[in-house]
Coordinates of C-alpha atoms and ligand atoms in Angstrom, one line a residue:
X26 CA -0.2 0.0 -0.3
X27 CA 1.7 3.3 -0.9
X28 CA -1.2 5.5 0.2
X29 CA 0.0 7.8 3.2
X30 CA -1.5 6.7 6.5
X31 CA -3.7 9.2 8.0
X32 CA -2.3 10.7 11.4
X33 CA -4.7 11.4 14.3
X34 CA -2.7 12.8 17.3
X35 CA -4.7 12.1 20.8
X36 CA -5.5 15.1 22.4
X37 CA -5.1 13.5 25.9
X38 CA -1.2 13.6 25.8
X39 CA -1.4 17.2 25.3
X40 CA -0.3 19.9 27.6
X41 CA -3.8 21.2 28.7
X42 CA -2.3 24.5 30.2
X43 CA -1.5 25.2 26.5
X44 CA -4.6 23.7 24.6
X45 CA -5.0 26.6 22.1
X46 CA -1.2 26.4 21.1
X47 CA -1.5 22.4 20.9
X48 CA -4.4 22.9 18.5
X49 CA -2.5 25.8 16.5
X50 CA 0.3 23.5 16.0
X51 CA -2.0 20.6 14.8
X52 CA -3.9 23.1 12.3
X53 CA -0.1 23.8 10.9
X54 CA 0.7 20.1 11.0
X55 CA 0.3 17.3 8.7
X56 CA -2.2 15.7 11.1
X57 CA -5.4 14.7 9.2
X58 CA -7.6 14.2 12.1
X59 CA -7.6 15.0 16.0
X60 CA -8.6 12.1 18.0
X61 CA -10.6 12.8 21.2
X62 CA -10.4 10.8 24.0
X63 CA -13.7 10.7 26.1
X64 CA -13.3 8.4 29.3
X65 CA -16.3 8.1 31.9
X66 CA -14.4 6.1 34.7
X67 CA -16.8 3.4 34.4
X68 CA -16.1 1.7 31.1
X69 CA -12.4 2.4 31.7
X70 CA -10.6 3.0 34.9
X71 CA -10.1 7.0 34.1
X72 CA -11.9 10.1 33.7
X73 CA -10.7 12.5 31.0
X74 CA -12.9 15.3 29.3
X75 CA -16.3 15.9 27.7
X76 CA -18.4 18.3 26.0
X77 CA -16.9 21.9 27.0
X78 CA -13.4 20.7 26.2
X79 CA -14.6 19.6 22.9
X80 CA -16.7 22.4 21.9
X81 CA -13.5 24.5 22.7
X82 CA -11.6 22.5 20.4
X83 CA -14.2 22.7 17.5
X84 CA -13.9 26.3 17.7
X85 CA -10.0 26.4 17.3
X86 CA -9.7 23.3 15.1
X87 CA -9.4 23.1 11.3
X88 CA -9.4 19.4 11.5
X89 CA -12.2 16.8 11.6
X90 CA -12.8 15.4 15.1
X91 CA -12.5 11.7 15.4
X92 CA -14.0 11.1 18.6
X93 CA -13.5 8.0 20.5
X94 CA -16.2 7.1 23.1
X95 CA -15.1 5.1 26.0
X96 CA -18.1 5.3 28.1
X97 CA -21.0 3.0 29.0
X98 CA -24.5 3.5 27.0
X99 CA -23.0 5.9 24.6
X100 CA -26.1 6.0 22.4
X101 CA -27.6 8.6 24.8
X102 CA -25.3 11.4 23.8
X103 CA -24.9 11.0 20.1
X104 CA -26.9 14.3 19.1
X105 CA -25.0 16.0 21.8
X106 CA -21.7 15.0 20.1
X107 CA -23.3 15.9 16.5
X108 CA -24.1 19.5 17.9
X109 CA -20.6 20.3 19.5
X110 CA -19.2 19.4 16.3
X111 CA -17.7 15.9 16.3
X112 CA -17.2 14.4 12.5
X113 CA -16.7 10.4 13.1
X114 CA -17.8 9.0 16.4
X115 CA -16.4 5.9 17.4
X116 CA -18.3 3.7 20.3
X117 CA -16.9 0.5 21.9
X118 CA -18.2 -3.0 20.5
X119 CA -18.4 -3.8 24.4
X120 CA -20.6 -1.2 25.6
X121 CA -23.3 -1.7 23.0
X122 CA -26.1 -4.2 23.5
X123 CA -27.9 -2.8 20.3
X124 CA -24.6 -2.1 18.1
X125 CA -26.5 -2.0 14.5
X126 CA -29.0 0.6 15.9
X127 CA -26.2 2.6 17.7
X128 CA -24.5 2.8 14.2
X129 CA -27.5 3.6 12.4
X130 CA -28.2 6.6 15.2
X131 CA -24.8 8.0 14.4
X132 CA -24.9 7.8 10.8
X133 CA -28.3 9.6 10.8
X134 CA -26.9 12.2 12.7
X135 CA -24.3 12.8 9.5
X136 CA -21.4 11.6 11.2
X137 CA -18.9 8.8 10.3
X138 CA -19.6 5.7 12.4
X139 CA -16.8 3.6 13.8
X140 CA -16.6 0.4 16.3
X141 CA -13.8 0.2 18.5
X142 CA -12.5 -3.4 19.7
X143 CA -10.7 -4.1 22.8
X144 CA -7.7 -6.3 22.7
X145 CA -9.5 -9.6 23.7
X146 CA -12.7 -8.8 21.4
X147 CA -12.7 -11.4 18.4
X148 CA -12.6 -9.5 15.1
X149 CA -14.5 -12.2 13.8
X150 CA -17.6 -10.7 15.6
X151 CA -17.8 -7.7 13.4
X152 CA -18.4 -9.7 10.2
X153 CA -22.1 -9.2 10.0
X154 CA -21.8 -5.5 10.3
X155 CA -18.7 -4.6 8.4
X156 CA -20.8 -3.2 5.3
X157 CA -22.5 -0.8 7.9
X158 CA -19.1 0.9 9.1
X159 CA -16.9 3.6 8.3
X160 CA -14.2 2.8 10.6
X161 CA -13.1 0.1 12.8
X162 CA -10.6 1.0 15.6
X163 CA -8.2 -1.7 16.7
X164 CA -7.3 -1.2 20.4
X165 CA -3.6 -2.1 20.9
X166 CA -3.7 -1.1 24.5
X167 CA -6.0 -1.7 27.1
X168 CA -8.2 1.4 26.9
X169 CA -7.9 4.0 29.7
X170 CA -4.3 5.8 29.3
X171 CA -1.9 7.4 27.3
X172 CA 1.5 6.4 27.0
X173 CA 1.3 2.3 26.9
X174 CA 2.8 -0.3 25.3
X175 CA 1.6 -1.6 21.8
X176 CA 0.4 -5.2 22.1
X177 CA 2.1 -7.1 19.2
X178 CA -0.8 -9.5 18.8
X179 CA -2.7 -6.5 17.5
X180 CA -0.8 -6.9 14.0
X181 CA -2.5 -10.2 13.4
X182 CA -5.8 -8.6 14.4
X183 CA -5.4 -5.7 11.9
X184 CA -4.7 -8.5 9.0
X185 CA -7.5 -10.4 9.8
X186 CA -9.8 -7.5 9.8
X187 CA -8.2 -6.0 6.5
X188 CA -9.2 -9.7 5.0
X189 CA -12.7 -9.4 6.3
X190 CA -13.3 -6.2 4.8
X191 CA -12.2 -7.3 1.4
X192 CA -14.2 -10.3 1.3
X193 CA -17.3 -8.2 2.1
X194 CA -16.5 -5.2 -0.1
X195 CA -16.7 -2.8 2.9
X196 CA -15.5 0.6 2.7
X197 CA -14.3 0.5 6.2
X198 CA -11.2 2.2 7.3
X199 CA -8.8 0.5 9.9
X200 CA -7.8 2.7 12.5
X201 CA -5.1 1.5 14.9
X202 CA -5.0 3.1 18.7
X203 CA -2.6 2.6 21.5
X204 CA 1.1 2.7 21.6
X205 CA 1.6 3.9 17.8
X206 CA 5.2 5.5 17.4
X207 CA 7.8 6.2 14.4
X208 CA 9.1 3.1 15.1
X209 CA 6.2 0.8 14.5
X210 CA 4.0 2.7 12.2
X211 CA 5.5 1.0 9.1
X212 CA 4.4 -2.4 10.6
X213 CA 1.1 -1.5 11.3
X214 CA 0.7 0.1 7.8
X215 CA 1.7 -3.2 6.3
X216 CA -0.3 -5.4 8.5
X217 CA -3.4 -3.4 6.7
X218 CA -4.2 -0.1 8.8
X219 CA -5.2 3.2 7.2
X220 CA -5.1 5.2 10.0
X221 CA -3.3 5.5 13.3
X222 CA -3.8 7.3 16.8
X223 CA -0.7 8.7 18.3
X224 CA -0.6 10.4 21.8
X225 CA 2.6 10.5 23.6
X226 CA 4.8 9.9 20.5
X227 CA 3.5 13.2 19.1
X228 CA 3.2 15.0 22.2
X229 CA 5.8 14.3 24.3
X230 CA 8.3 14.5 21.5
X231 CA 10.8 17.4 21.2
X232 CA 8.9 18.4 17.8
X233 CA 5.5 17.4 17.8
X234 CA 5.1 18.6 14.2
X235 CA 8.0 17.4 12.7
X236 CA 7.1 13.7 14.5
X237 CA 3.8 14.0 12.8
X238 CA 5.6 14.6 9.6
X239 CA 7.7 11.5 10.3
X240 CA 4.7 9.3 10.9
X241 CA 3.3 10.5 7.7
X242 CA 6.4 9.5 5.9
X243 CA 6.2 6.2 7.7
Ligands
LIG12 C1 -6.1 5.0 25.0 C2 -6.8 6.1 24.1 C3 -5.5 6.5 23.3 C4 -4.4 7.2 23.7 C5 -3.3 6.9 22.8 O1 -7.3 4.8 25.8 O2 -7.9 5.3 23.6 O3 -6.0 7.5 22.1 O4 -4.5 8.6 23.8 O5 -2.1 7.2 23.4 P1 -0.7 6.8 23.1 O6 -0.5 7.0 21.7 O7 0.2 7.5 24.1 O8 -0.7 5.3 23.1
LIG13 ZN1 -8.0 6.8 21.6

């Protein structure tokens, strides 16, 4: 695959004292999307940020907002996330009893619809839904925190998903989230991913803008 990967820096690792500057840096950079991690302290053992912060990000950001909901009952907030300016909404497989309905609700709000899979959730479970999805987010760490180590087994999961997408003529993009950096992005893209999230690799680096460029060039 010679198409350049989609790079989605995760704001979770940004310096929140300088949020405006961090977003301006992303605007200037080659980043394609801004990844927003919403955590509720129930589905994952951490609480991050919610609507007021996303609203502020929307006002400053020129890039699409790729919102990753790590919350129980995400269907309760789909309309609100649209209202505050999200472009892509990803819900976790593990949180949705009626996943098909939830995905339809996201699309009805004119957002792109994604499903995230925890590292233990079988990829095969998506076979009957893959044609309805715009994106699948493969978690390559256990969700909840930035700065964790990439789980190597994720590479097989990406390839398995790529095969499923092709088998079903689906247009779903594969995004990979957790422990992505300049050293492993090539393997991740070669395994079949279209997009990567990068938190610590970008924001904790000396020159975040340059790191984004490096990720983009593999
Ligand atoms: C983890 C989040 C990730 C996280 C990635 O639960 O979903 O998006 O911010 O951070 P890094 O790239 O540092 O692993
Ligand atoms: Zn995420």
